[in-house]
Amino acid sequence: MTDELQQHLDKGRYGTPLVNPDEQHKYMGTFRERCYLSMTIAQMKNPTDKDSFLTELKKHEDATILLNGQMPESLQGEYIQLATKNNAKFTVVNDFVDANPDSFGLLLVAKEAVNEPVIDVEKKYPEENEEKTEQKPEKKTGFFERLFH
């Protein structure tokens, strides 16, 4: 009886205990298994990754966008405009987030587990990123370079 009473008092004092709190803190309050797509703050600045995000958003119209509340307001506003333009639900998360370029800036999540094997935008859409880098002009080689190499 005293153990149940202690649990009740702890729940009232500290709130309901979290299941796997480290994972929830990393994924802005949700779990990895609920994520369709993730973007770091640095990836959010890349126009190719933004197009990939829009492609994924159109595939999952019921998804919610979680935005990092600590990232620059201009970048945050840009993605809020994209969300409203596409009639997507979004939430700005301020708990357990930071503004490092490698930290998550955006997560596209579902209400239940979807178990996507790959959620990183650049790994999920590698062909679009490769097309942009392959368009560099090739270096022309001279006659002697072709002859002796």
mmCIF file of C-alpha atoms in Angstrom:
data_model
loop_
_atom_site.group_PDB
_atom_site.id
_atom_site.type_symbol
_atom_site.label_atom_id
_atom_site.label_comp_id
_atom_site.label_asym_id
_atom_site.label_seq_id
_atom_site.Cartn_x
_atom_site.Cartn_y
_atom_site.Cartn_z
ATOM 1 C CA MET A 1 0.000 0.000 0.000
ATOM 2 C CA THR A 2 2.799 2.442 0.822
ATOM 3 C CA ASP A 3 4.536 1.654 -2.497
ATOM 4 C CA GLU A 4 1.400 2.647 -4.451
ATOM 5 C CA LEU A 5 1.072 5.787 -2.353
ATOM 6 C CA GLN A 6 4.712 6.712 -3.031
ATOM 7 C CA GLN A 7 4.216 6.170 -6.781
ATOM 8 C CA HIS A 8 1.121 8.369 -6.709
ATOM 9 C CA LEU A 9 2.964 11.124 -4.847
ATOM 10 C CA ASP A 10 5.948 10.910 -7.225
ATOM 11 C CA LYS A 11 3.657 11.127 -10.236
ATOM 12 C CA GLY A 12 2.017 14.226 -8.776
ATOM 13 C CA ARG A 13 5.335 15.844 -7.941
ATOM 14 C CA TYR A 14 7.428 14.949 -11.020
ATOM 15 C CA GLY A 15 4.800 14.141 -13.646
ATOM 16 C CA THR A 16 4.249 10.897 -15.479
ATOM 17 C CA PRO A 17 7.547 9.081 -16.059
ATOM 18 C CA LEU A 18 8.729 9.042 -19.671
ATOM 19 C CA VAL A 19 9.331 5.853 -21.598
ATOM 20 C CA ASN A 20 12.855 6.000 -23.056
ATOM 21 C CA PRO A 21 13.466 9.695 -22.215
ATOM 22 C CA ASP A 22 16.838 9.979 -24.008
ATOM 23 C CA GLU A 23 15.265 8.976 -27.313
ATOM 24 C CA GLN A 24 12.338 11.361 -26.752
ATOM 25 C CA HIS A 25 14.719 14.236 -26.029
ATOM 26 C CA LYS A 26 16.751 13.514 -29.168
ATOM 27 C CA TYR A 27 13.674 13.273 -31.401
ATOM 28 C CA MET A 28 11.934 16.398 -30.048
ATOM 29 C CA GLY A 29 9.446 14.645 -27.787
ATOM 30 C CA THR A 30 8.591 11.691 -30.010
ATOM 31 C CA PHE A 31 10.143 8.316 -30.797
ATOM 32 C CA ARG A 32 12.403 7.306 -33.701
ATOM 33 C CA GLU A 33 9.856 4.723 -34.861
ATOM 34 C CA ARG A 34 7.320 7.471 -35.602
ATOM 35 C CA CYS A 35 9.581 9.484 -37.925
ATOM 36 C CA TYR A 36 9.183 9.586 -41.705
ATOM 37 C CA LEU A 37 11.978 12.096 -42.332
ATOM 38 C CA SER A 38 14.601 14.033 -40.396
ATOM 39 C CA MET A 39 16.605 17.108 -41.346
ATOM 40 C CA THR A 40 19.415 18.779 -39.461
ATOM 41 C CA ILE A 41 19.563 22.563 -39.309
ATOM 42 C CA ALA A 42 22.384 22.538 -41.889
ATOM 43 C CA GLN A 43 20.326 20.339 -44.243
ATOM 44 C CA MET A 44 17.337 22.685 -43.941
ATOM 45 C CA LYS A 45 19.394 25.413 -45.625
ATOM 46 C CA ASN A 46 20.051 23.228 -48.684
ATOM 47 C CA PRO A 47 17.473 23.826 -51.499
ATOM 48 C CA THR A 48 17.783 20.227 -52.743
ATOM 49 C CA ASP A 49 16.949 18.860 -49.304
ATOM 50 C CA LYS A 50 14.016 21.261 -49.090
ATOM 51 C CA ASP A 51 12.620 19.791 -52.336
ATOM 52 C CA SER A 52 13.095 16.291 -50.933
ATOM 53 C CA PHE A 53 11.199 17.341 -47.804
ATOM 54 C CA LEU A 54 8.292 18.607 -49.910
ATOM 55 C CA THR A 55 8.232 15.302 -51.809
ATOM 56 C CA GLU A 56 8.036 13.368 -48.556
ATOM 57 C CA LEU A 57 5.419 15.746 -47.150
ATOM 58 C CA LYS A 58 3.160 15.098 -50.143
ATOM 59 C CA LYS A 59 3.484 11.342 -49.572
ATOM 60 C CA HIS A 60 2.336 11.633 -45.939
ATOM 61 C CA GLU A 61 -0.397 14.251 -45.733
ATOM 62 C CA ASP A 62 -1.459 13.092 -42.251
ATOM 63 C CA ALA A 63 2.020 13.700 -40.806
ATOM 64 C CA THR A 64 2.977 16.464 -38.394
ATOM 65 C CA ILE A 65 6.085 18.622 -38.758
ATOM 66 C CA LEU A 66 8.145 19.174 -35.618
ATOM 67 C CA LEU A 67 10.371 22.258 -35.838
ATOM 68 C CA ASN A 68 13.302 23.072 -33.569
ATOM 69 C CA GLY A 69 12.436 26.250 -31.654
ATOM 70 C CA GLN A 70 16.096 27.220 -31.201
ATOM 71 C CA MET A 71 17.033 27.482 -34.893
ATOM 72 C CA PRO A 72 17.203 30.898 -36.618
ATOM 73 C CA GLU A 73 13.810 32.540 -36.972
ATOM 74 C CA SER A 74 14.252 33.198 -40.687
ATOM 75 C CA LEU A 75 14.755 29.488 -41.371
ATOM 76 C CA GLN A 76 11.941 28.570 -39.017
ATOM 77 C CA GLY A 77 9.589 31.023 -40.733
ATOM 78 C CA GLU A 78 10.490 29.636 -44.149
ATOM 79 C CA TYR A 79 9.415 26.120 -43.147
ATOM 80 C CA ILE A 80 6.306 27.379 -41.356
ATOM 81 C CA GLN A 81 5.281 29.034 -44.638
ATOM 82 C CA LEU A 82 5.887 25.761 -46.490
ATOM 83 C CA ALA A 83 3.766 23.915 -43.933
ATOM 84 C CA THR A 84 0.862 26.339 -44.162
ATOM 85 C CA LYS A 85 1.073 26.412 -47.964
ATOM 86 C CA ASN A 86 0.776 22.607 -48.016
ATOM 87 C CA ASN A 87 -1.920 22.488 -45.289
ATOM 88 C CA ALA A 88 0.347 20.483 -42.980
ATOM 89 C CA LYS A 89 0.194 20.478 -39.196
ATOM 90 C CA PHE A 90 3.323 21.712 -37.451
ATOM 91 C CA THR A 91 4.567 22.209 -33.906
ATOM 92 C CA VAL A 92 7.503 24.299 -32.719
ATOM 93 C CA VAL A 93 9.360 22.392 -29.987
ATOM 94 C CA ASN A 94 11.401 24.336 -27.430
ATOM 95 C CA ASP A 95 12.146 21.584 -24.880
ATOM 96 C CA PHE A 96 15.475 19.716 -25.042
ATOM 97 C CA VAL A 97 16.602 21.262 -28.358
ATOM 98 C CA ASP A 98 19.644 23.307 -29.327
ATOM 99 C CA ALA A 99 20.799 25.304 -32.344
ATOM 100 C CA ASN A 100 23.843 23.236 -33.412
ATOM 101 C CA PRO A 101 24.033 22.721 -37.203
ATOM 102 C CA ASP A 102 24.119 18.942 -36.632
ATOM 103 C CA SER A 103 21.081 18.809 -34.341
ATOM 104 C CA PHE A 104 17.633 18.032 -35.699
ATOM 105 C CA GLY A 105 15.858 21.062 -37.105
ATOM 106 C CA LEU A 106 12.846 19.310 -38.569
ATOM 107 C CA LEU A 107 11.128 15.962 -38.129
ATOM 108 C CA LEU A 108 8.182 14.678 -40.155
ATOM 109 C CA VAL A 109 6.329 12.364 -37.773
ATOM 110 C CA ALA A 110 3.217 10.203 -37.537
ATOM 111 C CA LYS A 111 0.941 9.628 -34.549
ATOM 112 C CA GLU A 112 1.790 5.929 -34.463
ATOM 113 C CA ALA A 113 4.820 3.807 -35.285
ATOM 114 C CA VAL A 114 5.765 3.675 -38.989
ATOM 115 C CA ASN A 115 9.259 2.111 -38.623
ATOM 116 C CA GLU A 116 10.933 3.774 -41.614
ATOM 117 C CA PRO A 117 14.364 2.162 -42.103
ATOM 118 C CA VAL A 118 16.006 5.421 -43.272
ATOM 119 C CA ILE A 119 14.844 8.837 -42.105
ATOM 120 C CA ASP A 120 17.801 11.112 -42.921
ATOM 121 C CA VAL A 121 16.823 13.263 -45.916
ATOM 122 C CA GLU A 122 20.167 12.950 -47.723
ATOM 123 C CA LYS A 123 20.263 9.168 -47.314
ATOM 124 C CA LYS A 124 16.618 8.747 -48.287
ATOM 125 C CA TYR A 125 16.956 10.861 -51.457
ATOM 126 C CA PRO A 126 20.608 10.353 -52.503
ATOM 127 C CA GLU A 127 20.025 10.665 -56.273
ATOM 128 C CA GLU A 128 18.810 14.250 -55.977
ATOM 129 C CA ASN A 129 21.898 15.287 -54.012
ATOM 130 C CA GLU A 130 24.222 13.498 -56.450
ATOM 131 C CA GLU A 131 22.684 15.260 -59.462
ATOM 132 C CA LYS A 132 23.546 18.653 -58.013
ATOM 133 C CA THR A 133 27.162 17.719 -57.332
ATOM 134 C CA GLU A 134 27.738 15.972 -60.674
ATOM 135 C CA GLN A 135 26.927 19.076 -62.729
ATOM 136 C CA LYS A 136 30.390 20.522 -62.185
ATOM 137 C CA PRO A 137 32.213 21.134 -65.489
ATOM 138 C CA GLU A 138 34.840 18.566 -66.333
ATOM 139 C CA LYS A 139 38.426 19.678 -66.531
ATOM 140 C CA LYS A 140 39.657 19.698 -70.108
ATOM 141 C CA THR A 141 42.853 17.789 -70.640
ATOM 142 C CA GLY A 142 45.525 18.850 -73.052
ATOM 143 C CA PHE A 143 47.120 16.798 -75.808
ATOM 144 C CA PHE A 144 50.267 15.910 -73.862
ATOM 145 C CA GLU A 145 48.284 15.014 -70.752
ATOM 146 C CA ARG A 146 46.179 12.524 -72.712
ATOM 147 C CA LEU A 147 49.232 11.191 -74.482
ATOM 148 C CA PHE A 148 51.362 10.500 -71.388
ATOM 149 C CA HIS A 149 48.691 9.506 -68.839
#
